[in-house]
Each structure stands twice: as structure tokens, then as C-alpha cells.
Coordinates of C-alpha atoms in Angstrom, one line a residue:
M1 CA 14.8 17.5 19.6
K2 CA 17.4 14.9 20.1
D3 CA 18.3 11.3 19.3
I4 CA 17.0 9.2 22.2
G5 CA 18.2 5.8 21.1
F6 CA 19.1 3.5 18.3
T7 CA 18.1 0.1 16.8
D8 CA 20.2 -2.0 14.5
T9 CA 18.6 -0.4 11.4
S10 CA 17.5 3.2 12.3
A11 CA 17.9 6.1 14.6
L12 CA 14.9 6.8 16.8
L13 CA 14.5 10.5 16.3
L14 CA 11.4 10.7 18.4
P15 CA 9.6 12.5 21.2
P16 CA 8.8 10.9 24.6
E17 CA 6.1 8.3 24.3
A18 CA 2.5 9.0 25.3
P19 CA 0.7 5.6 25.0
L20 CA -3.0 5.4 23.9
A21 CA -4.9 2.1 24.0
M22 CA -6.4 1.0 20.7
P23 CA -8.3 -2.2 21.2
A24 CA -9.4 -4.3 18.2
Q25 CA -13.1 -3.9 17.5
D26 CA -15.6 -6.8 17.4
F27 CA -17.7 -6.8 14.3
G28 CA -20.3 -9.0 16.0
R29 CA -21.2 -6.6 18.8
Q30 CA -22.6 -3.1 19.0
F31 CA -20.1 -0.4 20.1
H32 CA -20.6 3.3 21.1
D33 CA -17.8 5.6 22.1
A34 CA -18.9 7.2 25.4
S35 CA -16.9 10.3 24.5
A36 CA -18.8 10.9 21.2
P37 CA -21.3 13.8 21.5
A38 CA -24.9 12.7 21.4
A39 CA -25.8 15.1 18.6
S40 CA -23.4 13.4 16.2
A41 CA -25.6 10.2 16.0
R42 CA -28.5 12.1 14.5
V43 CA -29.0 12.2 10.7
G44 CA -30.3 15.5 9.6
T45 CA -33.4 15.9 7.4
G46 CA -31.2 17.7 4.9
A47 CA -29.0 14.7 4.3
A48 CA -32.0 12.4 4.0
L49 CA -33.5 14.7 1.4
W50 CA -30.3 14.8 -0.6
R51 CA -30.2 10.9 -0.5
V52 CA -33.7 10.7 -1.9
L53 CA -32.7 13.1 -4.7
A54 CA -29.6 11.0 -5.4
F55 CA -31.1 7.5 -5.4
S56 CA -34.6 8.0 -6.7
P57 CA -33.9 9.3 -10.2
A58 CA -31.4 6.4 -10.7
M59 CA -33.9 3.8 -9.6
V60 CA -36.8 5.3 -11.7
A61 CA -34.6 5.5 -14.8
T62 CA -33.4 2.0 -14.4
L63 CA -36.9 0.6 -13.9
A64 CA -38.0 2.5 -17.0
L65 CA -35.2 1.2 -19.1
A66 CA -35.8 -2.4 -17.9
W67 CA -39.5 -2.1 -18.7
V68 CA -38.8 -0.8 -22.3
M69 CA -36.2 -3.5 -23.0
Q70 CA -38.3 -6.3 -21.5
G71 CA -41.0 -5.3 -24.0
W72 CA -38.5 -5.3 -26.7
F73 CA -37.4 -8.8 -25.8
A74 CA -40.9 -10.1 -25.3
A75 CA -41.9 -9.5 -28.9
D76 CA -40.8 -13.0 -29.9
G77 CA -40.7 -14.5 -26.4
T78 CA -38.1 -13.8 -23.9
T79 CA -35.4 -16.5 -23.4
S80 CA -33.6 -17.2 -20.2
L81 CA -30.4 -15.8 -21.8
E82 CA -32.2 -12.6 -22.6
W83 CA -33.5 -12.3 -19.0
V84 CA -29.9 -12.6 -17.8
L85 CA -28.9 -9.9 -20.3
L86 CA -31.8 -7.6 -19.1
V87 CA -30.7 -8.0 -15.4
L88 CA -27.1 -7.2 -16.3
I89 CA -28.0 -4.2 -18.3
A90 CA -30.3 -2.9 -15.5
F91 CA -27.5 -3.4 -12.9
N92 CA -25.0 -1.5 -15.0
F93 CA -27.5 1.3 -15.9
F94 CA -28.3 2.0 -12.3
W95 CA -24.7 2.8 -11.4
I96 CA -24.4 4.9 -14.5
T97 CA -27.5 7.0 -13.7
F98 CA -26.5 7.2 -10.1
T99 CA -23.3 8.9 -11.1
V100 CA -25.4 11.3 -13.3
S101 CA -27.7 12.1 -10.4
T102 CA -24.8 12.7 -8.1
V103 CA -23.2 15.2 -10.5
L104 CA -26.6 16.9 -11.0
L105 CA -26.8 17.3 -7.2
G106 CA -23.4 18.7 -7.2
L107 CA -24.2 21.2 -9.9
F108 CA -27.4 22.3 -8.0
S109 CA -25.5 22.6 -4.7
L110 CA -22.8 24.7 -6.3
S111 CA -25.4 27.0 -7.9
R112 CA -27.4 27.5 -4.7
T113 CA -24.8 27.7 -1.9
R114 CA -21.7 29.9 -1.5
P115 CA -18.8 29.4 0.8
R116 CA -19.8 30.7 4.3
P117 CA -17.4 32.6 6.5
E118 CA -15.8 30.3 9.0
R119 CA -17.3 30.9 12.4
G120 CA -16.9 29.5 15.9
L121 CA -14.0 29.1 18.3
R122 CA -10.8 27.7 16.9
K123 CA -9.6 25.7 19.8
P124 CA -5.8 25.2 19.5
M125 CA -5.0 21.7 18.6
R126 CA -1.8 19.7 18.6
V127 CA -1.7 17.8 15.3
A128 CA 0.6 15.1 14.1
L129 CA 1.2 14.8 10.3
L130 CA 1.7 11.1 9.7
V131 CA 3.5 9.9 6.5
P132 CA 3.6 6.1 6.4
I133 CA 6.2 4.9 3.8
Y134 CA 7.3 1.6 2.4
N135 CA 10.4 1.4 0.2
E136 CA 9.9 4.9 -1.2
V137 CA 12.5 7.2 -2.7
P138 CA 13.5 9.2 0.5
W139 CA 14.2 12.6 -1.1
Y140 CA 10.8 12.4 -2.9
V141 CA 8.9 11.9 0.4
L142 CA 11.0 14.4 2.3
G143 CA 10.8 17.1 -0.4
N144 CA 7.0 17.0 0.0
A145 CA 7.3 16.9 3.8
R146 CA 9.5 20.0 4.0
S147 CA 7.4 22.0 1.6
M148 CA 4.3 21.4 3.8
L149 CA 6.1 22.1 7.0
E150 CA 7.6 25.4 5.6
E151 CA 4.1 26.5 4.6
L152 CA 2.6 25.8 8.0
R153 CA 5.4 27.7 9.7
A154 CA 4.9 30.7 7.4
I155 CA 1.1 30.7 8.0
G156 CA 1.3 30.5 11.7
G157 CA -2.0 30.2 13.6
P158 CA -3.2 28.7 16.8
H159 CA -2.5 25.1 16.0
R160 CA 0.8 23.2 16.5
Y161 CA 2.0 20.8 13.9
E162 CA 4.6 18.1 14.1
M163 CA 5.4 15.5 11.4
F164 CA 6.3 11.8 11.7
I165 CA 7.9 9.9 8.9
L166 CA 6.7 6.3 9.8
S167 CA 8.9 3.9 7.8
D168 CA 8.1 0.3 7.1
T169 CA 10.9 0.1 4.6
R170 CA 12.4 -3.4 4.3
D171 CA 15.2 -2.7 1.8
P172 CA 18.4 -2.0 3.8
E173 CA 19.8 0.3 1.2
I174 CA 16.7 2.4 1.0
A175 CA 16.5 2.4 4.8
A176 CA 20.1 3.8 5.0
Q177 CA 19.2 6.5 2.5
E178 CA 16.1 7.4 4.6
L179 CA 18.2 7.8 7.7
Q180 CA 20.8 9.9 5.9
S181 CA 18.2 12.1 4.3
I182 CA 16.3 12.6 7.6
K183 CA 19.5 13.7 9.4
A184 CA 20.5 16.1 6.6
L185 CA 17.0 17.6 6.6
R186 CA 16.7 17.9 10.3
A187 CA 20.1 19.7 10.5
D188 CA 18.8 22.4 8.1
L189 CA 15.2 22.8 9.3
P190 CA 14.4 26.3 10.6
E191 CA 13.5 26.9 14.2
G192 CA 9.9 26.0 14.9
I193 CA 9.6 23.0 12.5
T194 CA 9.4 19.6 14.1
L195 CA 10.2 16.4 12.1
Y196 CA 10.4 12.9 13.6
Y197 CA 11.4 9.6 12.1
R198 CA 10.7 6.0 13.2
R199 CA 11.4 2.8 11.3
R200 CA 9.8 -0.4 12.5
A201 CA 12.0 -3.5 12.7
E202 CA 9.0 -5.6 11.5
N203 CA 6.2 -4.2 9.4
T204 CA 3.5 -6.2 11.2
A205 CA 0.0 -5.6 9.7
R206 CA 1.4 -3.3 7.0
K207 CA 0.0 0.2 7.0
V208 CA -2.7 -0.6 9.5
G209 CA 0.0 -1.8 11.9
N210 CA 2.2 1.2 11.1
I211 CA -0.5 3.7 12.2
H212 CA -1.6 1.5 15.1
D213 CA 2.0 1.5 16.4
W214 CA 2.1 5.3 16.3
V215 CA -1.3 5.7 18.0
T216 CA -0.4 3.3 20.8
R217 CA 3.0 4.9 21.4
W218 CA 2.6 8.6 20.8
G219 CA -1.1 9.2 20.1
G220 CA -1.9 10.4 23.7
S221 CA 0.0 13.6 23.0
Y222 CA -2.0 14.7 20.0
E223 CA -5.6 15.8 19.6
A224 CA -5.6 15.0 15.9
M225 CA -3.6 13.2 13.3
L226 CA -3.5 14.1 9.6
V227 CA -2.7 11.0 7.6
L228 CA -0.8 11.5 4.3
D229 CA 0.5 9.2 1.6
A230 CA 4.1 9.1 0.3
D231 CA 2.9 11.2 -2.7
S232 CA 0.5 13.4 -0.7
L233 CA 1.0 17.2 -0.9
M234 CA -1.2 19.7 1.0
T235 CA -0.9 23.5 1.2
G236 CA -0.5 25.0 4.6
R237 CA -3.9 26.7 4.1
A238 CA -5.6 23.4 3.3
I239 CA -4.1 21.7 6.4
Q240 CA -5.1 24.6 8.6
R241 CA -8.7 24.6 7.2
L242 CA -9.1 20.9 7.9
T243 CA -7.8 21.4 11.4
D244 CA -10.2 24.4 11.9
A245 CA -13.1 22.3 10.7
L246 CA -12.3 19.5 13.2
A247 CA -11.8 22.0 16.0
R248 CA -15.1 23.7 15.3
D249 CA -17.0 20.4 15.2
P250 CA -16.5 18.4 18.4
A251 CA -18.8 15.6 17.0
A252 CA -16.5 15.0 13.9
G253 CA -14.2 12.0 14.2
L254 CA -12.8 12.3 10.6
I255 CA -12.9 14.9 7.9
Q256 CA -11.8 13.9 4.4
S257 CA -10.5 16.4 1.8
F258 CA -10.8 16.0 -1.9
P259 CA -7.3 15.3 -3.3
Q260 CA -6.6 16.8 -6.8
L261 CA -4.2 15.0 -9.1
I262 CA -1.0 16.8 -10.0
G263 CA 2.4 16.1 -11.5
A264 CA 1.2 13.9 -14.4
Q265 CA 3.3 14.1 -17.6
S266 CA 2.4 10.8 -19.4
V267 CA -0.6 10.2 -21.7
F268 CA -2.4 8.0 -19.2
G269 CA -1.5 10.1 -16.1
R270 CA -2.6 13.3 -17.8
M271 CA -5.9 11.6 -18.9
Q272 CA -6.6 10.7 -15.3
Q273 CA -5.6 14.1 -14.0
F274 CA -7.8 16.0 -16.5
A275 CA -10.8 13.9 -15.6
N276 CA -10.2 14.5 -11.9
G277 CA -9.6 18.2 -12.3
V278 CA -12.5 18.9 -14.6
Y279 CA -15.2 16.3 -14.0
G280 CA -14.4 15.5 -10.4
L281 CA -15.4 18.8 -8.8
A282 CA -19.1 18.6 -9.3
L283 CA -19.2 14.8 -8.6
A284 CA -17.4 15.4 -5.3
E285 CA -19.8 18.2 -4.3
G286 CA -22.8 15.9 -5.0
L287 CA -21.1 13.1 -3.0
A288 CA -20.6 15.4 0.0
R289 CA -24.3 16.3 -0.1
W290 CA -25.8 12.9 0.0
T291 CA -23.2 11.3 2.3
G292 CA -23.7 14.0 5.0
H293 CA -22.2 12.8 8.3
E294 CA -21.9 9.3 7.0
G295 CA -19.0 10.0 4.7
N296 CA -16.1 7.8 3.7
Y297 CA -12.3 7.7 4.2
W298 CA -9.8 7.3 1.4
G299 CA -6.8 6.5 3.5
H300 CA -4.9 9.8 3.1
N301 CA -5.3 13.6 3.1
A302 CA -7.8 13.4 5.9
I303 CA -7.7 14.7 9.5
I304 CA -8.8 12.3 12.3
R305 CA -9.6 12.9 16.0
T306 CA -6.9 10.7 17.6
R307 CA -8.7 9.5 20.7
A308 CA -11.9 8.7 18.7
F309 CA -9.9 6.7 16.2
A310 CA -8.1 4.8 19.0
A311 CA -11.3 4.0 20.9
S312 CA -13.4 3.1 17.8
A313 CA -11.3 2.0 14.8
G314 CA -9.0 -0.8 15.9
L315 CA -9.0 -3.4 13.3
P316 CA -9.1 -7.2 14.0
E317 CA -8.0 -9.8 11.6
L318 CA -10.8 -11.3 9.5
R319 CA -11.5 -15.0 10.1
G320 CA -11.5 -16.9 6.8
F321 CA -13.8 -19.7 5.6
T322 CA -11.1 -22.3 6.3
G323 CA -10.5 -21.2 9.8
G324 CA -7.4 -19.0 9.2
S325 CA -7.2 -15.2 9.5
S326 CA -6.3 -12.4 7.2
L327 CA -5.5 -8.7 7.4
I328 CA -8.1 -6.1 6.3
M329 CA -6.3 -4.8 3.3
S330 CA -8.4 -1.7 2.3
H331 CA -8.7 -0.5 5.9
D332 CA -9.9 3.1 5.2
F333 CA -13.5 2.3 4.3
V334 CA -13.8 0.0 7.4
E335 CA -12.3 2.6 9.7
A336 CA -14.8 5.2 8.5
G337 CA -17.6 2.7 9.2
L338 CA -16.3 1.9 12.7
L339 CA -16.0 5.6 13.6
R340 CA -19.6 6.2 12.5
R341 CA -20.8 3.1 14.3
A342 CA -19.2 4.5 17.5
G343 CA -21.1 7.7 17.2
W344 CA -18.6 10.0 15.4
R345 CA -19.3 12.0 12.3
V346 CA -17.4 11.3 9.1
R347 CA -17.5 14.3 6.9
F348 CA -16.3 15.2 3.4
L349 CA -15.3 18.7 2.5
P350 CA -14.5 18.9 -1.2
R351 CA -14.4 22.7 -1.3
I352 CA -11.1 22.8 0.6
R353 CA -8.6 23.5 -2.1
G354 CA -4.9 22.6 -2.0
S355 CA -5.1 18.9 -1.3
Y356 CA -3.0 17.0 -3.8
E357 CA -1.8 13.5 -4.8
E358 CA -0.3 11.8 -7.8
T359 CA -1.6 9.1 -10.1
P360 CA 0.1 6.1 -11.8
A361 CA 2.0 7.2 -14.9
T362 CA 1.3 4.2 -17.2
L363 CA -1.5 1.7 -17.8
V364 CA 0.5 -1.1 -16.4
D365 CA 1.3 0.8 -13.2
H366 CA -2.5 1.6 -12.9
I367 CA -3.3 -2.1 -13.3
Q368 CA -0.8 -3.2 -10.6
R369 CA -2.3 -0.7 -8.2
D370 CA -5.9 -1.7 -9.2
R371 CA -5.2 -5.3 -8.4
R372 CA -4.3 -4.5 -4.9
W373 CA -7.3 -2.2 -4.4
C374 CA -9.6 -4.9 -5.9
Q375 CA -8.4 -7.5 -3.3
G376 CA -9.1 -5.1 -0.5
N377 CA -12.5 -3.9 -1.8
L378 CA -13.8 -7.4 -2.4
Q379 CA -12.9 -8.3 1.1
H380 CA -15.4 -5.7 2.3
L381 CA -18.3 -7.9 1.2
R382 CA -17.6 -10.0 4.2
L383 CA -18.2 -7.0 6.5
L384 CA -21.7 -6.0 5.1
S385 CA -23.4 -7.9 7.9
A386 CA -21.2 -6.4 10.7
T387 CA -23.2 -5.4 13.7
G388 CA -24.0 -1.7 14.3
F389 CA -22.8 -0.3 11.0
H390 CA -24.8 2.6 9.6
A391 CA -26.7 1.8 6.4
M392 CA -24.6 4.4 4.5
S393 CA -21.3 2.8 5.8
R394 CA -22.6 -0.5 4.4
F395 CA -23.3 1.2 1.1
H396 CA -19.8 2.6 0.9
L397 CA -18.4 -0.9 1.5
A398 CA -20.7 -2.5 -1.1
H399 CA -20.1 0.3 -3.6
G400 CA -16.3 -0.2 -3.5
A401 CA -16.7 -3.9 -4.2
I402 CA -19.3 -3.3 -6.9
G403 CA -16.9 -1.0 -8.7
Y404 CA -14.8 -4.0 -9.4
L405 CA -17.6 -6.5 -9.9
M406 CA -18.9 -4.3 -12.7
A407 CA -16.0 -5.5 -14.8
P408 CA -17.1 -9.1 -15.1
V409 CA -20.7 -8.0 -15.5
W410 CA -19.7 -5.8 -18.5
F411 CA -17.7 -8.7 -19.8
A412 CA -20.6 -11.1 -19.5
L413 CA -22.8 -8.5 -21.3
L414 CA -20.3 -8.5 -24.2
V415 CA -20.2 -12.3 -24.4
I416 CA -24.0 -12.6 -24.2
W417 CA -24.5 -9.9 -26.8
A418 CA -22.0 -11.6 -29.0
V419 CA -23.6 -15.0 -28.9
I420 CA -27.3 -14.2 -28.4
G421 CA -29.5 -15.0 -31.4
Q422 CA -27.9 -18.3 -32.4
D423 CA -31.3 -19.8 -31.8
E424 CA -33.6 -18.1 -34.4
G425 CA -36.8 -19.0 -32.7
G426 CA -35.9 -17.7 -29.2
S427 CA -34.0 -14.5 -29.7
V428 CA -34.7 -10.9 -30.6
I429 CA -31.6 -11.0 -32.8
T430 CA -31.8 -13.2 -35.8
Y431 CA -28.4 -13.3 -37.5
F432 CA -29.1 -15.1 -40.8
S433 CA -32.1 -14.8 -43.1
E434 CA -33.7 -17.8 -44.7
A435 CA -33.4 -16.3 -48.2
N436 CA -29.6 -15.8 -47.9
P437 CA -28.1 -17.9 -45.1
L438 CA -24.6 -16.4 -45.8
R439 CA -25.8 -12.8 -45.2
P440 CA -26.2 -11.5 -41.6
N441 CA -29.6 -10.1 -40.8
W442 CA -29.1 -7.6 -37.9
P443 CA -32.1 -6.4 -35.8
D444 CA -34.2 -3.5 -36.9
M445 CA -33.1 -0.6 -34.8
S446 CA -35.4 1.9 -36.5
E447 CA -38.2 1.9 -34.0
P448 CA -38.2 5.1 -31.9
R449 CA -38.0 3.2 -28.6
H450 CA -35.0 1.2 -29.8
V451 CA -33.1 4.3 -30.9
A452 CA -34.1 6.1 -27.7
V453 CA -32.6 3.3 -25.5
I454 CA -29.3 3.3 -27.3
V455 CA -29.1 7.1 -27.3
L456 CA -30.0 7.2 -23.6
I457 CA -27.3 4.8 -22.6
Y458 CA -24.6 6.7 -24.5
A459 CA -26.0 10.0 -23.2
M460 CA -25.8 8.7 -19.6
L461 CA -22.2 7.7 -20.1
L462 CA -21.3 11.2 -21.4
A463 CA -23.6 13.3 -19.2
P464 CA -21.4 13.4 -16.1
K465 CA -18.6 14.9 -18.2
V466 CA -20.8 17.5 -19.9
L467 CA -22.6 18.5 -16.7
S468 CA -19.3 18.8 -14.9
V469 CA -17.9 21.2 -17.5
A470 CA -21.1 23.3 -17.1
A471 CA -20.5 23.4 -13.4
L472 CA -16.9 24.6 -13.7
P473 CA -17.7 28.3 -13.4
L474 CA -19.6 27.5 -10.2
T475 CA -16.4 26.0 -8.7
G476 CA -14.4 29.2 -9.2
R477 CA -12.6 27.8 -12.3
R478 CA -12.5 29.4 -15.7
I479 CA -11.9 27.9 -19.1
A480 CA -9.0 30.3 -19.3
D481 CA -7.4 28.3 -16.5
Y482 CA -7.1 25.4 -18.9
G483 CA -5.5 27.3 -21.7
G484 CA -8.5 28.8 -23.4
L485 CA -11.5 27.5 -25.1
G486 CA -9.7 25.9 -28.1
R487 CA -7.1 24.1 -26.0
F488 CA -9.8 23.0 -23.5
L489 CA -12.0 21.5 -26.1
L490 CA -9.1 19.7 -27.7
S491 CA -8.1 18.3 -24.3
M492 CA -11.6 17.2 -23.5
L493 CA -12.1 15.5 -26.8
T494 CA -8.7 13.7 -26.4
E495 CA -9.7 12.6 -22.9
I496 CA -13.0 11.2 -24.1
L497 CA -11.4 9.4 -27.0
L498 CA -8.7 7.9 -24.7
A499 CA -11.3 6.9 -22.1
I500 CA -13.3 5.1 -24.8
L501 CA -10.1 3.3 -26.0
Y502 CA -8.9 2.3 -22.6
A503 CA -12.3 1.3 -21.1
P504 CA -12.4 -2.2 -22.7
I505 CA -8.8 -2.9 -21.7
L506 CA -9.5 -1.8 -18.1
M507 CA -12.7 -3.9 -18.1
V508 CA -10.7 -7.0 -18.9
Q509 CA -8.0 -6.2 -16.5
Q510 CA -10.4 -5.6 -13.6
M511 CA -12.1 -8.9 -14.4
I512 CA -8.6 -10.5 -14.1
A513 CA -8.1 -8.7 -10.8
V514 CA -11.4 -10.0 -9.5
L515 CA -10.5 -13.6 -10.5
R516 CA -7.0 -13.2 -8.9
S517 CA -8.6 -12.1 -5.7
V518 CA -11.3 -14.8 -5.6
F519 CA -8.8 -17.5 -6.2
G520 CA -6.2 -16.1 -3.9
L521 CA -3.6 -15.3 -6.6
Q522 CA -3.1 -11.7 -5.6
K523 CA -0.4 -11.7 -2.9
G524 CA 1.0 -8.7 -1.1
W525 CA 1.2 -5.0 -1.7
S526 CA 4.3 -3.9 -3.6
P527 CA 5.3 -0.2 -3.5
Q528 CA 4.0 1.9 -6.3
A529 CA 6.3 3.1 -9.1
R530 CA 5.7 6.9 -8.6
A531 CA 7.5 7.9 -11.8
G532 CA 6.1 5.1 -13.8
G533 CA 7.8 1.8 -14.7
E534 CA 9.6 1.1 -18.0
Y535 CA 8.2 -2.1 -19.5
S536 CA 9.5 -4.2 -22.4
F537 CA 7.4 -5.2 -25.4
A538 CA 7.4 -8.8 -24.1
T539 CA 6.1 -7.6 -20.7
L540 CA 3.3 -5.6 -22.4
C541 CA 2.4 -8.6 -24.5
K542 CA 2.2 -10.9 -21.4
C543 CA 0.2 -8.3 -19.5
H544 CA -2.4 -7.8 -22.2
L545 CA -2.6 -11.3 -23.7
L546 CA -6.2 -11.9 -22.7
E547 CA -7.3 -8.6 -24.2
T548 CA -5.5 -9.2 -27.5
V549 CA -6.9 -12.7 -27.9
S550 CA -10.4 -11.5 -27.0
G551 CA -10.2 -8.7 -29.5
I552 CA -8.9 -11.0 -32.3
A553 CA -11.7 -13.4 -31.6
L554 CA -14.3 -10.6 -31.7
C555 CA -12.9 -9.3 -35.0
I556 CA -13.0 -12.8 -36.5
G557 CA -16.6 -13.2 -35.3
I558 CA -17.6 -9.8 -36.8
A559 CA -15.9 -10.6 -40.1
A560 CA -17.7 -13.9 -40.3
G561 CA -21.1 -12.3 -39.5
L562 CA -21.4 -14.2 -36.1
V563 CA -21.0 -11.1 -33.9
S564 CA -22.8 -7.8 -34.0
L565 CA -21.0 -4.9 -35.8
W566 CA -21.9 -2.8 -32.7
L567 CA -19.0 -4.5 -30.9
L568 CA -16.3 -3.4 -33.5
P569 CA -15.0 -0.4 -31.4
I570 CA -14.5 -2.6 -28.4
A571 CA -12.9 -5.3 -30.6
L572 CA -10.4 -2.8 -32.0
S573 CA -9.5 -1.4 -28.6
L574 CA -8.8 -4.9 -27.3
V575 CA -6.7 -5.8 -30.4
L576 CA -4.7 -2.6 -29.9
A577 CA -4.2 -3.2 -26.1
V578 CA -0.4 -3.6 -26.4
P579 CA 0.3 -0.4 -28.5
L580 CA -2.2 1.5 -26.4
S581 CA -0.4 0.4 -23.2
A582 CA 2.9 1.5 -24.8
L583 CA 1.3 4.9 -25.7
S584 CA 0.1 5.4 -22.1
G585 CA 3.6 6.1 -20.9
L586 CA 4.6 8.7 -23.5
R587 CA 5.3 12.2 -22.3
L588 CA 2.8 14.8 -23.3
P589 CA 3.4 18.6 -24.0
R590 CA 2.5 20.8 -21.0
G591 CA -0.7 22.2 -22.4
W592 CA -2.3 19.0 -23.7
M593 CA -5.0 17.7 -21.3
G594 CA -3.5 20.2 -18.9
T595 CA -5.5 21.2 -15.8
A596 CA -5.3 24.5 -14.0
E597 CA -2.6 22.9 -11.8
T598 CA -0.6 21.9 -14.8
L599 CA -0.6 25.2 -16.6
N600 CA -0.2 27.2 -13.4
E601 CA 1.8 25.0 -11.0
P602 CA 1.0 25.5 -7.3
Q603 CA 3.7 27.1 -5.4
I604 CA 3.9 24.2 -2.9
N605 CA 4.6 21.8 -5.8
R606 CA 7.4 24.0 -7.1
A607 CA 8.8 24.1 -3.6
A608 CA 8.6 20.3 -3.3
H609 CA 10.5 19.9 -6.6
H610 CA 13.2 22.2 -5.2
Y611 CA 13.6 20.4 -2.0
R612 CA 13.6 17.0 -3.7
N613 CA 16.4 18.0 -6.0
L614 CA 18.5 19.3 -3.2
L615 CA 18.0 16.2 -1.0
R616 CA 18.8 14.0 -4.0
Q617 CA 22.0 15.8 -4.6
H618 CA 22.9 15.5 -1.0
A619 CA 22.2 11.8 -0.9
Q620 CA 24.3 11.3 -4.1
G621 CA 27.3 12.9 -2.5
T622 CA 27.1 16.5 -3.8
D623 CA 27.8 18.9 -1.0
V624 CA 24.7 21.1 -1.4
P625 CA 22.9 22.7 1.6
V626 CA 19.2 21.9 2.0
Q627 CA 18.3 25.6 1.8
A628 CA 14.9 27.1 1.7
A629 CA 13.0 27.5 -1.6
E630 CA 12.8 31.0 -3.0

């Protein structure tokens, strides 16, 4: 490797170019990639059966609940407001039960199938590991990069891996640190490890443009590209297994791994990590079953066939209602849909272990990231009518948007439930009795079907967690991996309690995110605070003003007898939004809500910490060699 040229801001530490055309796709026309194998377009009967098993129970349960509740409302005549309430409840309940049925499928799949020996020819592939970055801490990214490259070198195998750090950094000081760190690392890399660096002068089209620039300049030299995020970390074994899977399946255009969350130390981060590491495994297995060859792409920790991506997934700008154009922000779902439209399989392999990423450390950091994701996911609604998309690709696009639209739906449910019954003659809930107008008269919930409905809704919300814990032994995990039964139960109860407390706050914040996106108030994509930001009390008050005011209003309504006592837990959560947000960033002891990766840190993560520290010392002027981790 050698430096082949310079720009005014960075050194081009790059190989010779191998251009590959990547035309923008037309959403109004059919497209099929002639190089896609014909067999890839067929949907197997197995996938169709899994989909019936996933969707049918959710639909039946939702219809049954709607029928029961409509009968409940019809006792005194159903008002228009109660019809709205019924529709909103049914809408929410479908997605709750759909999650339950997906977890049940995952549990069934794990109990019936065991990992099969990998067979078939492993055709050697030249793979580029792409790390797009934007104003990131250089030694953080490069510490991860080196640990992955070292593992791949140690493992060996038929495939050849080369890494590209693709910088879109705009901050001149960070850019200088990037270049300095890259040169220091390259000077100490062992023989057989290849690391390149490119910084664009202009970050046209953001991450989409960053990847597009690489494909059109160097993509022709690589059979596959493995796309990573700045916080991605994958073991050499996981990377090799993804590559083997792509090599053995010539019809696959993209294979997505299941990233596990690691590195969380704060209350909120550990809560997310525990949920991902305990409850996510069975859910991911069920998702893989019913998606089949029509899977999805999450933007990172996935391997992609380069020529298929170039031919099929070039993104145009979206034309707006006013005649202008805009970038497709959440590009990954759309690229998966375009690959499947062109005839390539999009697969999900959750059983590949060793794929990791990190999660926002505080509630505010999570909210900031969620607002960006909301903007991109709502944009997908405009692509539901795109020509040629597979029905499952449209479902993925719709599902992503619905995940955010659920927040205003839940908020509407709360508002309606709080005010319904003001008209005594037209509501199932009559708040005040004629005998004592000052005394609230709540509805009789003693009838078996009323109790059953309430119990069912709460059970469905908790069922995915309970079922996922039951599935843990089937995933190869043991309770001992989480610190033993006592510590595991304490962690699980803590996670459930925190999830209940944070859910109303997240609901309001997602509703704000939807409104910001609809009215064009969400601008740009700022870099994520990887270690978590530090926020003043004034900032927290400003961020959570709407939740606090809503909670106080609910508490006043409850005290005055105007609002159902059932809403008290939600009211208290909203009132406590500011202290709960402050709590989210507090550091937790190692064993509390600790996953298997927390209590027994993966070797690659230890190596990444080692290399980050050495690179940071070098960047800060300490003369320390960037030596290999022990």
C-alpha cells in the first residue's frame, strides 16, 4: 500500500480505482437484474406457511377482542367516540399480538431445528469492510477496526478482506485527528492486513452518497461488501460465516446478521441491552422464519453482493408534493426492497453470533436518534405504491412507519379514555351518580369478559418477555450466563419496571417526533453521542416539558374525579419525566441488568478497548506504540 495522492483535507490512502456503474432506480417501473438467478424469485411453501402462522393468530385475536369490546360498548348504545376508541384499540392490539406470535414461532423453530453443518463450496471472495463515519472520535472507530482485522488475519480462510474507512467528517479538527490516527495505525499494522482511508470533500447525499461513491470508484474489485457502522463490532468468525453464507447462496443479494447490544453502562443503555440480549433472540428467530427470502436490511452488520447492489439499489431523490426533491433518509429498508424487486434474495441469519453494536446511553440521546429514524421511516409511506416491490418489502416499509405512528395512536387512546363518559347518556363510562354528583362512579369491571379483556391486554404486553426467557435454553444460553437465577430475576424485574416507567415518556416523545417530521421541523442528521451526552437540568426540563405538563393535567383530572384512576401509573410516569431522564444516564454496577456479554466480555471487545486506548494516547501526544492486544 502507498499514498497515491492528496487533497486539501486528507491523504488518499487508497487502491487503484475499479469503477462500477450504479444507476438510480425508477420507482415507477419494473426492474429485474438479469444476473440474478431465476430460482431466487420463487417464494418457498415453507415461508408461506410461516407467514400464515405469524399473521393469522394476530388477526383472529384482534377480531375477537374487537367483537367483545363492541358488545361491551353496545350495552348503552355505541357513540362515535367509542367507535374511534374501538378502532384504535384494535389497531394497537394487532401489533401487540403479532409480536407475540412472532416470538412463539421463534420458540417453536428453536425447539425443532438445530444448527446444520455448513455444506457446499466456499468460493473465495474478495470482501470490502466499509466503515462510513461522520464526525466520530477517530480512535474509537479505529480501535474497533483493528480488532476486527486482527481476528480475520488470525482465523485465515479462503476469503480476502480489506477495510475502507469512508469519512464524511466536516469538522477540520476531527478530520486532522482521523488522518493522524490512520497513519499511525497503518504504520503498525502486521503484514497481511489492509486498511484504506478516504475522506470526501463534500458529503453529498450523506451516507447513501458515501457508499455510492465507494461502489462507483472501487466496487468493481470486490465481490461483496460488508457494511458496518462507526460503533459496529464483529468477530472474525461472524464475518467469515456471513461471507460463507453469501458464497454458498448465489441467489442471495444481502444477508443481515442480528447485532447484539454491548458496552452499555448506564441505566437506560443497560435496560435496552438486557431486553435485546434476553428477549430479542426468540423474536429474531421468528422474524427470520416468516420473512424468508424477503428479509430486511438495518443499514449495518450485513454483507451485500456488490454488483447486485450496484445494479439494483441505486437511490433516486424523492419528489416532494411542492415539486422539490429530498433524499431518502432511512435508505436501508428501501435498498432491501429494491434488491428483492430485482430478483435477489434478502436473508436474515440471527443464529450467527458475534455481531455487535452499541445503544444510546441516555434517554435524551435515544430521543435524538429516534427523531432522525422517525423522519426516515415516515418517508417510506410514499414508497408503498412503488412498482414491482414484493408484498413483504411493502410490509417492512409500512411496519417501520407504523412503529412511530403507534405513538400518536396510543396518545389518542389516552385522551379519549380520559374524556369519554362526559355525556352520561351516550357512554359506557358514567363518571357521576345522580345520588351523589360529587362522587365518581367508575364502570363495573366485575363481569368476567371485562376482566378477561384487561388481563388479556396486559398478558399480551408481557408475553413476549416471558416466552423469550423460556426460549433462552434453546438459544444456547443459560441463566448462569446472566449471573445466576437470583440476579437474573432481579434484572428482569428491574427491566420490566423501567420499561413501564419509560414507555409513556417515549410515547409522547415519538408523537413529538412524528409531528416534527410531518411539519418539516426535523432537519439533518447529527452524529450520535456514543458515550452519552451530559445534559443540564434546564435542558431536561425543556426536553420533557410536554410530558410533565400532560402528567400534571392527568393527576389534576384524577384528583378531581374527571379522569379514570386506571391512568394514574401513566400520569406519575409523565410527571416524573425529568428525574427519570436524569436517572437514565446513571452508571450501573456490572451485574445489574447484565447480559452474558456484560458479565463475560467478548474477547474482541476487550481488544477494541485496548486499541482505542493506545490510539487515544498516541493522538494526545503520548509516545506509545500501537502494539497488538494480548
